[in-house]
C-alpha positions as MATLAB code, in Angstrom:
seq = 'MARILMKGNEAIAAAAINAGCRFFFGYPITPQNEIPEYMARELPRAGGTYVQAGSEVAAINMVYGAAGAGARVLTSSSSPGISLMQEGISYIAGAELPCVLVNIMRAGPGLGGVQPAQADYYQATKGGGHGDYRVLVLAPANLQEAVDLTQLAFDLADKYRNPVMILADGMIGQLMEPVEFSPYRPMTGLPPKDWATTGTVHHGGRQRVINSLYLYPDQLETHVRGIYRKYAEMERTEVRYELHNCDQAEVVIVAYGTTSRIARSAIEKCRRLGLRTGLLRPITLYPFPQAAFDQVIERAQAVLVVEMSMGQMLDDVKIAVAGRRPIAFYGRTGGIVPTPEEIVKQVQNILERSGP';
ca = [
      64.147   70.210   67.435;
      67.404   71.491   65.950;
      68.080   75.188   65.702;
      67.978   76.622   62.179;
      69.742   79.746   60.911;
      67.049   81.910   59.307;
      66.387   85.465   58.231;
      63.846   87.270   60.403;
      61.150   87.647   57.766;
      61.379   83.982   56.822;
      61.280   82.918   60.468;
      58.042   84.859   60.969;
      56.514   83.256   57.877;
      57.592   79.763   58.956;
      56.161   80.343   62.427;
      52.827   81.370   60.913;
      52.613   78.147   58.898;
      53.626   76.156   61.980;
      50.745   77.808   63.871;
      48.187   76.674   61.308;
      48.034   79.695   59.019;
      46.716   78.478   55.683;
      45.949   81.732   53.875;
      48.225   84.630   52.999;
      47.280   87.708   51.013;
      49.740   90.517   50.453;
      51.579   92.848   48.145;
      55.352   93.345   47.865;
      57.180   96.178   49.610;
      60.620   96.293   51.174;
      61.921   95.446   53.750;
      59.384   92.638   54.307;
      59.407   90.962   50.909;
      60.896   87.713   52.193;
      57.619   87.021   54.035;
      55.449   86.784   50.902;
      58.289   85.105   49.009;
      58.540   82.395   51.678;
      54.772   81.995   51.860;
      54.486   81.739   48.083;
      56.910   78.824   48.141;
      56.012   77.038   51.373;
      52.324   77.686   52.056;
      51.014   75.576   49.129;
      53.220   72.703   50.350;
      51.333   72.898   53.665;
      47.972   72.768   51.889;
      47.424   76.519   52.076;
      46.673   79.292   49.613;
      48.901   82.231   48.690;
      47.595   85.170   46.686;
      49.559   88.235   45.678;
      46.798   90.801   45.560;
      46.667   93.769   43.217;
      47.250   96.169   46.098;
      47.393   96.346   49.871;
      43.761   97.491   49.842;
      42.757   94.326   48.008;
      44.916   92.161   50.271;
      43.343   93.317   53.538;
      39.851   92.754   52.169;
      40.850   89.214   51.191;
      42.011   88.794   54.786;
      38.521   89.892   55.890;
      36.970   87.179   53.750;
      39.211   84.341   54.908;
      38.926   85.402   58.550;
      35.148   85.522   58.186;
      35.206   81.900   57.054;
      37.093   80.958   60.229;
      40.526   80.413   58.668;
      43.843   81.361   60.194;
      45.060   84.113   57.897;
      48.104   86.386   57.677;
      49.086   89.493   55.812;
      52.318   91.451   55.986;
      53.608   94.751   54.709;
      55.834   97.687   55.578;
      54.811  101.126   56.747;
      53.106  102.743   53.675;
      51.473   99.426   52.837;
      50.049   99.121   56.343;
      48.699  102.658   55.935;
      46.761  101.519   52.870;
      45.292   98.641   54.885;
      43.940  100.807   57.703;
      40.340  101.031   56.517;
      40.207   97.258   56.146;
      41.781   96.725   59.572;
      39.082   98.929   61.095;
      36.424   96.852   59.317;
      38.000   93.610   60.569;
      38.158   94.902   64.152;
      34.569   96.153   63.881;
      33.388   92.785   62.595;
      35.369   91.027   65.374;
      37.401   88.787   63.104;
      40.719   87.154   64.055;
      43.755   87.699   61.852;
      47.473   88.389   62.188;
      49.152   91.431   60.667;
      52.915   91.895   60.341;
      54.466   95.337   59.919;
      58.212   95.314   59.223;
      58.675   99.048   59.634;
      60.689  101.224   57.289;
      61.694  104.864   57.698;
      59.233  107.604   56.858;
      57.022  109.611   56.612;
      55.909  109.264   53.026;
      57.825  106.688   51.029;
      60.801  107.409   53.266;
      63.519  104.806   52.967;
      63.973  101.065   53.349;
      66.151  101.385   56.459;
      64.794  100.255   59.851;
      62.676  102.627   61.944;
      60.124  102.579   64.762;
      57.922  105.449   63.676;
      54.728  103.407   63.208;
      54.107  103.116   66.943;
      51.220  105.606   66.930;
      49.619  103.888   63.955;
      49.872  100.439   65.526;
      48.892  101.209   69.113;
      46.354  104.004   68.742;
      44.113  102.385   66.157;
      45.473  103.670   62.862;
      42.150  103.590   61.055;
      38.810  105.218   61.792;
      36.557  104.654   64.761;
      36.910  103.275   68.281;
      38.979  100.100   68.085;
      42.327   98.649   69.172;
      44.763   96.086   67.796;
      46.836   93.943   70.147;
      50.497   94.692   69.293;
      53.488   92.413   69.972;
      57.074   93.661   69.534;
      59.818   91.003   69.309;
      63.446   91.867   70.056;
      65.080   88.767   68.542;
      64.197   86.112   66.030;
      63.325   83.358   68.498;
      60.921   85.767   70.135;
      59.559   86.684   66.700;
      58.800   83.012   66.097;
      57.189   82.518   69.488;
      55.151   85.731   69.364;
      53.926   85.030   65.827;
      52.550   81.677   66.959;
      51.061   83.301   70.046;
      49.485   85.986   67.862;
      47.247   83.461   66.113;
      46.029   82.124   69.444;
      45.361   85.614   70.798;
      43.534   86.573   67.612;
      41.238   83.563   67.995;
      40.831   84.096   71.746;
      39.666   87.700   71.378;
      38.290   87.643   67.817;
      40.510   90.603   67.047;
      43.433   91.536   64.794;
      46.872   91.051   66.340;
      49.915   92.841   64.947;
      53.562   91.821   65.008;
      55.443   95.133   64.968;
      59.113   94.895   64.074;
      61.565   96.969   62.057;
      63.654   96.279   58.992;
      66.613   95.139   61.055;
      64.597   92.384   62.772;
      63.237   91.410   59.363;
      66.613   91.227   57.651;
      69.055   89.930   60.266;
      69.840   86.220   60.619;
      69.838   84.270   63.886;
      69.334   80.636   64.891;
      65.734   79.754   65.778;
      64.001   76.620   66.984;
      60.514   75.495   66.002;
      58.918   73.347   68.661;
      55.767   71.372   67.869;
      52.969   73.907   67.923;
      50.364   73.509   70.651;
      47.523   76.041   70.695;
      46.597   77.576   74.011;
      43.881   75.780   75.903;
      40.357   77.091   76.031;
      40.192   78.770   72.631;
      36.526   79.419   71.808;
      34.857   77.533   68.966;
      34.388   79.465   65.744;
      30.641   79.021   65.754;
      30.324   82.497   64.246;
      32.211   81.663   61.021;
      30.404   81.832   57.698;
      30.981   78.235   56.659;
      27.706   77.638   54.865;
      26.247   75.475   57.625;
      22.832   77.142   57.222;
      22.339   74.739   54.307;
      23.126   71.759   56.534;
      20.787   72.324   59.444;
      22.860   75.031   61.097;
      21.863   78.524   62.142;
      22.303   81.612   60.017;
      25.589   83.418   60.547;
      26.069   87.088   59.760;
      29.333   89.023   59.959;
      28.863   92.745   59.920;
      30.306   96.036   61.104;
      27.404   98.245   60.002;
      24.916   99.409   62.660;
      22.363  101.930   61.445;
      20.779  102.568   64.851;
      22.944  104.587   67.275;
      21.994  102.584   70.344;
      22.944   99.327   68.619;
      26.282  100.760   67.508;
      27.060  102.039   70.986;
      26.227   98.637   72.458;
      28.561   97.017   69.943;
      31.449   99.427   70.614;
      31.092   99.105   74.375;
      31.158   95.333   73.907;
      34.442   95.313   72.008;
      35.937   97.692   74.581;
      35.126   95.214   77.322;
      37.268   92.829   75.291;
      40.110   95.371   75.191;
      39.815   95.842   78.942;
      40.301   92.088   79.342;
      43.419   92.315   77.161;
      44.755   95.059   79.422;
      44.168   92.870   82.484;
      45.623   89.627   81.175;
      47.848   90.112   78.120;
      50.480   92.624   79.288;
      54.014   91.385   78.582;
      57.330   93.041   79.384;
      60.886   92.336   80.494;
      62.924   93.930   83.272;
      66.698   93.688   82.904;
      69.189   94.850   85.541;
      66.631   97.182   87.132;
      67.103   96.247   90.804;
      69.598   99.020   91.597;
      69.266  101.096   88.423;
      69.679  104.854   88.750;
      68.547  105.301   85.147;
      65.921  103.000   83.617;
      66.059  102.830   79.827;
      62.749  102.108   78.116;
      63.111  100.614   74.645;
      61.521   97.910   72.501;
      62.495   95.763   69.550;
      65.865   96.432   67.929;
      66.497   99.469   70.111;
      66.249   97.318   73.239;
      69.054   95.123   71.892;
      71.256   98.185   71.534;
      70.223   99.338   75.012;
      71.463   96.038   76.450;
      74.898   96.693   74.979;
      74.791  100.222   76.389;
      73.878   98.874   79.838;
      76.928   96.594   79.772;
      79.154   99.549   78.877;
      77.520  101.589   81.655;
      78.224   98.801   84.146;
      81.935   98.908   83.305;
      81.852  102.674   83.891;
      80.135  102.273   87.258;
      76.795  103.658   85.989;
      73.824  101.732   87.363;
      71.455  101.348   84.438;
      68.563   98.979   83.681;
      66.121   98.193   80.902;
      62.331   98.077   80.895;
      61.345   96.455   77.609;
      57.681   96.453   76.564;
      56.828   93.290   74.650;
      53.171   94.222   74.260;
      52.973   97.778   72.958;
      49.214   97.557   73.283;
      48.353   96.857   75.994;
      51.248   98.982   77.244;
      52.852   97.724   80.494;
      52.071  100.782   82.629;
      52.100   98.885   85.930;
      55.661   97.681   85.274;
      56.910  101.192   85.950;
      55.675  100.921   89.534;
      58.280   98.190   90.103;
      61.262  100.366   89.127;
      60.317  104.013   89.494;
      60.972  104.414   93.225;
      64.599  103.286   92.969;
      65.441  105.201   89.789;
      66.532  108.797   89.502;
      65.310  109.162   85.926;
      63.880  107.371   82.900;
      65.470  107.434   79.440;
      63.270  106.561   76.454;
      65.182  105.446   73.357;
      63.433  104.980   70.016;
      64.135  104.994   66.311;
      61.612  107.795   65.939;
      61.022  111.329   67.113;
      59.318  110.027   70.256;
      56.071  108.064   69.951;
      56.282  105.490   72.739;
      57.446  108.469   74.804;
      53.830  109.551   75.267;
      52.861  106.222   76.856;
      55.908  106.347   79.112;
      54.911  109.821   80.312;
      51.462  108.502   81.214;
      52.952  105.521   83.073;
      55.540  107.580   84.978;
      52.889  110.197   85.815;
      55.407  112.880   86.777;
      57.098  110.803   89.474;
      60.537  110.998   87.831;
      62.139  113.124   85.111;
      62.011  111.584   81.629;
      64.695  112.095   79.005;
      64.381  111.108   75.363;
      66.913  110.084   72.747;
      65.736  109.266   69.246;
      67.250  108.702   65.839;
      65.175  108.840   62.693;
      65.557  108.578   58.929;
      66.671  104.970   59.277;
      69.645  105.785   61.526;
      70.094  103.300   64.364;
      71.297  104.650   67.746;
      74.610  103.255   68.953;
      75.425  101.964   72.439;
      77.933  104.791   72.823;
      75.258  107.382   72.112;
      72.987  105.862   74.747;
      75.809  105.742   77.292;
      76.401  109.441   76.680;
      72.741  110.156   77.342;
      72.918  108.242   80.639;
      76.026  110.204   81.656;
      74.288  113.489   80.842;
      71.263  112.511   82.936;
      73.361  111.574   85.963;
      75.472  114.729   85.671;
      72.325  116.875   85.684;
      70.869  115.005   88.677;
      74.173  114.739   90.568;
      74.696  115.499   94.273;
];
């Protein structure tokens, strides 16, 4: 198919419809408003239903209902709105329902600002709501990847009966790039939705109950251990990452999303200066690609983590590196995007400190 110039938010929405999403519930907040705007216009044309809820709390509970009926359903918001959804996300994970969540991050904490940031990493990857649960988190670095990962997210949600989050920042949501939409083909082997509350009990089917309430401790523990076996399977089979220019890298930069794009420009500038630098880019933030560090750590002198935050992915990098190499951090916050020149300076400082 031909490539189409689209804004990031609209590309994500179009990809969701292409993947069979037929329900969207949400509430407006910048910088993700183009997602609900696009869905309001295009989803009914595809035979779907769009509802602007009265709040993010209402929206996530509508998602629970549609997911419980077996539908492919999407909601989107930006940082404070995702915070309001956390109780509902915990309920959805506890009830083992598939859905896709999109967080186009803005700067914070609090209301913060509408500029891009990456300070929702903890919230996305460590649960965010109450209780023992995890959400599979995908972090695109360009709009074609945003399209592809959004379509993948619906398959992964159905495969694991679990929420899947697309985590991007305001820059990914607002920039424009050409994208291509290939005919959607779901992954093979997706399980049947024989758990969905479709009313089949009145047509000779068995009773279906969706629930996250367990009054007896042993039953609750059995349930939680069961969903954690599912997360362990995700950690075995769903890790995604990219290595760029790491073969002879003295400094390995770890960055995701928009920041990884800037890191690529910095690596090119480093190359012209004779500085051997590479990029390890996590695509899945949960599960985090810990084993990928084993491929690059022996050749590198140091690791540089770059984020648009005060250092949240940094904690996972420390666990993965496990003290084998020094780790430096460079972060910008408040909606300020790091520049390639700033990253190059950090690389130079690292190599000067670890010189002969």
